[in-house]
């Protein structure tokens, strides 16, 4: 049987470390780190994510500042808010929840965030730093994936890693982090041919396609470590719903270790956001 990597427990431990760092800053008279969270419109999933981020900030002592803007906000108004947040010394981190409404160019908005406050790690400067291995703020979900892998892998050197999905938020940055550890990295995507055979060679599989149960048990090399980033709510034949990852969880038994969905990567994302906010505040 595969070991389950307990993302909830690992995230809790990381958040405790973050809370201690915040308490240390406060004790030194430096004040608590401030995180501005910007939500444009009322996408239901984004509302849930933003609510969680804000409540987790409170738990570790980070001061969160929420900015909720209407769905018809003009791009210029959002850019003006970001300029004000960039200039505010009490704001150490800025997070603009994605997706943004259609009238707003997300790339322009991300470009406008001060890279030193870019706790999502999406600014081109931070993307460049990640790809050159020169520090910067690292996107939260990929950072969380690596922390989960670190609990079961000591030496990455020469391991075959297959990433499924080429998104800017997960697939590309996690590929860079695995490359930095000297894995041989293959990034696959929607147009990849022969995906099952590519995955069969992998010592590490990071599935971030958003395709429920795409990865079958017979794709997994015995002893591989599987990180399942996907989380999709699917309706079952009896009309009830459940959350499903990108891997067929019931078939992962010959993996060495696997992350559950939910309770694997998900909790790490917010814990890493809090850690990034402290990193930005201490820089
Ligand atoms: N939407 C989905 N994932 C993310 C994320 O990691 N950060 C932000 N800002 N928006 C998202």
Tab-separated table of C-alpha atoms and ligand atoms in Angstrom:
chain	number	residue	atom	x	y	z
A	1	UNK	CA	0.000	0.000	0.000
A	2	UNK	CA	1.177	3.522	-0.780
A	3	UNK	CA	1.934	5.849	2.137
A	4	UNK	CA	-0.498	8.763	2.272
A	5	UNK	CA	1.320	12.111	2.480
A	6	UNK	CA	-0.662	14.075	5.055
A	7	UNK	CA	-0.842	17.575	3.595
A	8	UNK	CA	-3.044	18.818	6.403
A	9	UNK	CA	-0.504	17.915	9.081
A	10	UNK	CA	2.464	19.218	7.065
A	11	UNK	CA	0.609	22.484	6.363
A	12	UNK	CA	-0.254	22.817	10.050
A	13	UNK	CA	3.406	22.425	11.007
A	14	UNK	CA	4.458	25.022	8.408
A	15	UNK	CA	1.818	27.459	9.679
A	16	UNK	CA	3.103	26.995	13.232
A	17	UNK	CA	6.602	27.946	12.044
A	18	UNK	CA	5.101	30.958	10.262
A	19	UNK	CA	3.191	31.997	13.396
A	20	UNK	CA	6.443	31.825	15.393
A	21	UNK	CA	8.211	34.001	12.814
A	22	UNK	CA	5.370	36.544	12.959
A	23	UNK	CA	5.488	36.554	16.765
A	24	UNK	CA	9.247	37.133	16.565
A	25	UNK	CA	8.777	40.135	14.278
A	26	UNK	CA	6.155	41.601	16.591
A	27	UNK	CA	8.385	41.023	19.637
A	28	UNK	CA	11.171	42.945	17.867
A	29	UNK	CA	8.772	45.865	17.366
A	30	UNK	CA	8.709	45.432	13.586
A	31	UNK	CA	4.930	44.923	13.474
A	32	UNK	CA	2.996	42.061	11.914
A	33	UNK	CA	3.338	41.426	8.170
A	34	UNK	CA	0.456	42.802	6.092
A	35	UNK	CA	-1.166	40.921	3.201
A	36	UNK	CA	-3.544	42.714	0.813
A	37	UNK	CA	-6.016	40.329	-0.816
A	38	UNK	CA	-7.834	41.702	-3.865
A	39	UNK	CA	-10.973	40.024	-5.189
A	40	UNK	CA	-12.701	41.441	-8.271
A	41	UNK	CA	-16.265	40.215	-8.831
A	42	UNK	CA	-17.981	37.327	-7.078
A	43	UNK	CA	-16.818	34.083	-8.618
A	44	UNK	CA	-18.055	31.539	-6.023
A	45	UNK	CA	-14.848	29.451	-5.957
A	46	UNK	CA	-12.709	32.604	-5.611
A	47	UNK	CA	-14.923	33.789	-2.732
A	48	UNK	CA	-14.246	30.517	-0.918
A	49	UNK	CA	-10.468	30.666	-1.549
A	50	UNK	CA	-10.198	34.311	-0.488
A	51	UNK	CA	-12.239	33.646	2.668
A	52	UNK	CA	-9.869	30.800	3.586
A	53	UNK	CA	-6.769	32.885	2.929
A	54	UNK	CA	-8.052	35.669	5.172
A	55	UNK	CA	-9.051	33.361	8.018
A	56	UNK	CA	-5.661	31.574	7.887
A	57	UNK	CA	-3.869	34.956	8.045
A	58	UNK	CA	-5.644	35.689	11.322
A	59	UNK	CA	-4.567	32.315	12.756
A	60	UNK	CA	-0.843	33.042	12.270
A	61	UNK	CA	-1.019	36.739	13.184
A	62	UNK	CA	-0.648	38.188	9.665
A	63	UNK	CA	-2.654	41.388	9.191
A	64	UNK	CA	-4.888	40.907	6.152
A	65	UNK	CA	-6.416	43.791	4.231
A	66	UNK	CA	-9.281	42.713	1.983
A	67	UNK	CA	-10.226	44.708	-1.119
A	68	UNK	CA	-13.438	43.587	-2.785
A	69	UNK	CA	-14.163	45.301	-6.085
A	70	UNK	CA	-17.278	44.979	-8.255
A	71	UNK	CA	-17.239	42.672	-11.294
A	72	UNK	CA	-17.395	45.672	-13.674
A	73	UNK	CA	-14.280	47.346	-12.215
A	74	UNK	CA	-12.227	49.102	-14.901
A	75	UNK	CA	-8.650	47.907	-15.403
A	76	UNK	CA	-7.357	51.425	-14.674
A	77	UNK	CA	-9.049	51.400	-11.262
A	78	UNK	CA	-7.517	48.042	-10.349
A	79	UNK	CA	-4.082	49.277	-11.503
A	80	UNK	CA	-4.530	52.394	-9.342
A	81	UNK	CA	-5.296	50.213	-6.308
A	82	UNK	CA	-2.181	48.120	-6.960
A	83	UNK	CA	-0.051	51.265	-7.231
A	84	UNK	CA	-1.394	52.390	-3.844
A	85	UNK	CA	-0.685	48.970	-2.294
A	86	UNK	CA	2.840	48.966	-3.783
A	87	UNK	CA	3.470	52.308	-2.069
A	88	UNK	CA	1.954	51.325	1.298
A	89	UNK	CA	4.711	50.347	3.781
A	90	UNK	CA	2.182	48.389	5.880
A	91	UNK	CA	1.498	46.060	2.941
A	92	UNK	CA	4.220	43.428	2.482
A	93	UNK	CA	2.311	41.059	0.218
A	94	UNK	CA	-0.237	41.627	-2.553
A	95	UNK	CA	-2.449	38.857	-3.892
A	96	UNK	CA	-4.899	39.456	-6.734
A	97	UNK	CA	-7.203	36.451	-6.890
A	98	UNK	CA	-7.476	34.903	-10.355
A	99	UNK	CA	-9.385	34.596	-12.617
A	100	UNK	CA	-10.161	38.256	-13.286
A	101	UNK	CA	-13.228	39.451	-15.218
A	102	UNK	CA	-12.898	39.556	-19.024
A	103	UNK	CA	-12.449	43.363	-19.293
A	104	UNK	CA	-9.219	43.137	-17.285
A	105	UNK	CA	-5.907	41.925	-18.744
A	106	UNK	CA	-4.524	39.684	-15.976
A	107	UNK	CA	-0.985	39.918	-17.387
A	108	UNK	CA	-0.977	43.722	-17.086
A	109	UNK	CA	-2.248	43.475	-13.520
A	110	UNK	CA	0.389	40.921	-12.468
A	111	UNK	CA	3.111	43.019	-14.137
A	112	UNK	CA	2.028	46.007	-12.029
A	113	UNK	CA	2.612	44.305	-8.659
A	114	UNK	CA	5.935	45.166	-7.001
A	115	UNK	CA	7.955	41.913	-7.406
A	116	UNK	CA	9.082	42.229	-3.761
A	117	UNK	CA	5.406	42.067	-2.691
A	118	UNK	CA	4.376	39.406	-5.227
A	119	UNK	CA	3.558	36.614	-2.756
A	120	UNK	CA	1.937	34.562	-5.557
A	121	UNK	CA	5.258	34.540	-7.445
A	122	UNK	CA	3.499	35.300	-10.739
A	123	UNK	CA	5.369	38.509	-11.678
A	124	UNK	CA	7.762	38.040	-14.637
A	125	UNK	CA	10.712	39.020	-12.424
A	126	UNK	CA	9.903	36.204	-9.983
A	127	UNK	CA	9.219	33.782	-12.862
A	128	UNK	CA	12.649	34.708	-14.251
A	129	UNK	CA	14.330	34.288	-10.876
A	130	UNK	CA	12.769	30.857	-10.506
A	131	UNK	CA	13.948	29.774	-13.937
A	132	UNK	CA	17.482	31.016	-13.263
A	133	UNK	CA	17.524	29.620	-9.704
A	134	UNK	CA	18.266	33.056	-8.229
A	135	UNK	CA	15.773	33.328	-5.374
A	136	UNK	CA	12.637	35.441	-5.414
A	137	UNK	CA	9.135	34.529	-4.346
A	138	UNK	CA	8.036	31.058	-5.513
A	139	UNK	CA	4.394	30.287	-6.452
A	140	UNK	CA	2.557	28.754	-3.504
A	141	UNK	CA	1.171	25.505	-4.947
A	142	UNK	CA	4.478	24.383	-6.531
A	143	UNK	CA	6.321	25.303	-3.329
A	144	UNK	CA	3.817	23.190	-1.394
A	145	UNK	CA	4.294	20.267	-3.809
A	146	UNK	CA	8.058	20.345	-3.184
A	147	UNK	CA	7.580	20.430	0.593
A	148	UNK	CA	5.355	17.346	0.346
A	149	UNK	CA	7.921	15.576	-1.850
A	150	UNK	CA	10.668	16.514	0.632
A	151	UNK	CA	8.895	14.440	3.307
A	152	UNK	CA	9.511	11.241	1.302
A	153	UNK	CA	12.499	11.972	-1.007
A	154	UNK	CA	16.015	12.685	0.279
A	155	UNK	CA	17.925	12.825	-2.976
A	156	UNK	CA	16.283	14.017	-6.193
A	157	UNK	CA	19.426	13.860	-8.303
A	158	UNK	CA	18.804	11.948	-11.530
A	159	UNK	CA	15.221	10.974	-10.743
A	160	UNK	CA	12.725	11.027	-13.624
A	161	UNK	CA	9.936	13.519	-12.910
A	162	UNK	CA	6.864	13.855	-15.093
A	163	UNK	CA	4.650	16.926	-14.728
A	164	UNK	CA	1.171	16.699	-16.242
A	165	UNK	CA	-0.102	20.176	-17.128
A	166	UNK	CA	1.794	23.253	-18.316
A	167	UNK	CA	-0.006	26.035	-16.431
A	168	UNK	CA	1.856	29.123	-15.262
A	169	UNK	CA	0.443	28.582	-11.755
A	170	UNK	CA	1.557	24.960	-11.242
A	171	UNK	CA	3.001	22.967	-14.154
A	172	UNK	CA	5.771	25.289	-15.353
A	173	UNK	CA	6.998	26.449	-11.919
A	174	UNK	CA	6.985	22.947	-10.389
A	175	UNK	CA	8.987	21.746	-13.409
A	176	UNK	CA	11.569	24.472	-12.682
A	177	UNK	CA	11.802	23.479	-9.019
A	178	UNK	CA	12.305	19.801	-9.936
A	179	UNK	CA	14.923	20.769	-12.523
A	180	UNK	CA	16.755	22.793	-9.867
A	181	UNK	CA	17.011	19.576	-7.817
A	182	UNK	CA	18.546	17.883	-10.872
A	183	UNK	CA	15.600	15.688	-11.761
A	184	UNK	CA	15.177	14.825	-15.433
A	185	UNK	CA	11.911	16.649	-16.027
A	186	UNK	CA	9.287	15.986	-18.693
A	187	UNK	CA	6.411	18.461	-18.925
A	188	UNK	CA	3.351	16.978	-20.593
A	189	UNK	CA	0.106	18.668	-21.552
A	190	UNK	CA	-3.188	18.348	-23.382
A	191	UNK	CA	-1.485	17.736	-26.758
A	192	UNK	CA	1.076	15.204	-25.473
A	193	UNK	CA	1.009	11.878	-27.301
A	194	UNK	CA	1.486	8.591	-25.487
A	195	UNK	CA	1.027	10.057	-21.998
A	196	UNK	CA	0.596	6.675	-20.201
A	197	UNK	CA	4.013	5.431	-21.379
A	198	UNK	CA	5.697	8.715	-20.445
A	199	UNK	CA	4.214	8.537	-16.926
A	200	UNK	CA	5.275	4.873	-16.607
A	201	UNK	CA	8.941	5.984	-16.586
A	202	UNK	CA	8.447	8.509	-13.772
A	203	UNK	CA	9.912	8.251	-10.273
A	204	UNK	CA	7.938	11.414	-9.438
A	205	UNK	CA	4.539	12.256	-10.944
A	206	UNK	CA	3.020	15.700	-10.425
A	207	UNK	CA	-0.506	15.662	-11.861
A	208	UNK	CA	-1.875	19.165	-12.420
A	209	UNK	CA	-4.137	18.806	-15.426
A	210	UNK	CA	-7.510	19.448	-13.794
A	211	UNK	CA	-8.754	16.233	-15.433
A	212	UNK	CA	-10.528	14.005	-12.891
A	213	UNK	CA	-8.936	10.523	-12.554
A	214	UNK	CA	-6.877	10.964	-15.724
A	215	UNK	CA	-3.928	9.016	-14.295
A	216	UNK	CA	-4.655	5.292	-13.932
A	217	UNK	CA	-3.008	2.800	-11.601
A	218	UNK	CA	-1.235	0.942	-14.413
A	219	UNK	CA	0.522	4.201	-15.457
A	220	UNK	CA	2.416	4.305	-12.154
A	221	UNK	CA	5.888	2.774	-11.891
A	222	UNK	CA	6.154	0.662	-8.721
A	223	UNK	CA	7.673	2.817	-5.985
A	224	UNK	CA	6.905	6.154	-7.650
A	225	UNK	CA	5.841	9.181	-5.599
A	226	UNK	CA	2.602	10.789	-6.805
A	227	UNK	CA	1.582	14.383	-6.086
A	228	UNK	CA	-2.029	14.994	-7.106
A	229	UNK	CA	-2.728	18.712	-7.570
A	230	UNK	CA	-6.105	18.245	-9.284
A	231	UNK	CA	-9.309	18.853	-7.393
A	232	UNK	CA	-12.606	18.644	-9.253
A	233	UNK	CA	-16.112	18.254	-7.875
A	234	UNK	CA	-17.843	15.463	-9.793
A	235	UNK	CA	-21.468	14.362	-9.655
A	236	UNK	CA	-21.945	10.653	-9.057
A	237	UNK	CA	-24.712	8.481	-10.562
A	238	UNK	CA	-26.802	8.848	-7.378
A	239	UNK	CA	-26.704	12.657	-7.703
A	240	UNK	CA	-24.312	13.262	-4.781
A	241	UNK	CA	-21.000	14.996	-5.419
A	242	UNK	CA	-17.429	14.324	-4.312
A	243	UNK	CA	-14.004	15.865	-4.805
A	244	UNK	CA	-11.751	13.946	-7.181
A	245	UNK	CA	-8.088	14.381	-8.031
A	246	UNK	CA	-6.280	13.929	-11.341
A	247	UNK	CA	-5.259	10.400	-10.270
A	248	UNK	CA	-7.561	7.413	-9.765
A	249	UNK	CA	-6.945	7.277	-5.995
A	250	UNK	CA	-8.200	3.709	-5.535
A	251	UNK	CA	-5.621	2.444	-8.066
A	252	UNK	CA	-2.479	4.074	-6.628
A	253	UNK	CA	-1.537	1.127	-4.396
A	254	UNK	CA	1.840	0.353	-5.978
A	255	UNK	CA	3.051	3.943	-5.638
A	256	UNK	CA	5.476	4.446	-2.742
A	257	UNK	CA	3.647	7.524	-1.544
A	258	UNK	CA	0.700	9.565	-2.765
A	259	UNK	CA	-1.126	12.745	-1.735
A	260	UNK	CA	-4.847	12.400	-0.959
A	261	UNK	CA	-7.530	14.641	-2.475
A	262	UNK	CA	-8.691	16.533	-0.498
A	263	UNK	CA	-6.094	16.934	2.267
A	264	UNK	CA	-2.913	16.760	0.189
A	265	UNK	CA	-1.687	19.704	-1.867
A	266	UNK	CA	-4.679	21.978	-1.095
A	267	UNK	CA	-3.803	22.849	2.515
A	268	UNK	CA	-0.172	23.499	1.526
A	269	UNK	CA	-1.079	26.301	-0.892
A	270	UNK	CA	-2.400	28.650	1.784
A	271	UNK	CA	0.323	27.672	4.278
A	272	UNK	CA	2.924	28.592	1.622
A	273	UNK	CA	1.150	31.893	0.921
A	274	UNK	CA	1.511	32.788	4.610
A	275	UNK	CA	5.177	31.732	4.562
A	276	UNK	CA	5.779	33.842	1.438
A	277	UNK	CA	4.166	36.845	3.144
A	278	UNK	CA	6.610	36.534	6.049
A	279	UNK	CA	9.482	36.136	3.564
A	280	UNK	CA	8.381	39.331	1.790
A	281	UNK	CA	8.082	41.185	5.100
A	282	UNK	CA	11.551	40.094	6.245
A	283	UNK	CA	13.295	40.964	2.979
B	1	LIG	N1	-6.557	31.246	-8.572
B	1	LIG	C1	-6.293	29.921	-8.542
B	1	LIG	N2	-5.133	29.665	-7.908
B	1	LIG	C2	-4.637	30.855	-7.548
B	1	LIG	C3	-3.457	31.253	-6.856
B	1	LIG	O1	-2.601	30.443	-6.455
B	1	LIG	N3	-3.312	32.582	-6.664
B	1	LIG	C4	-4.215	33.493	-7.107
B	1	LIG	N4	-3.962	34.786	-6.895
B	1	LIG	N5	-5.314	33.165	-7.748
B	1	LIG	C5	-5.518	31.853	-7.961
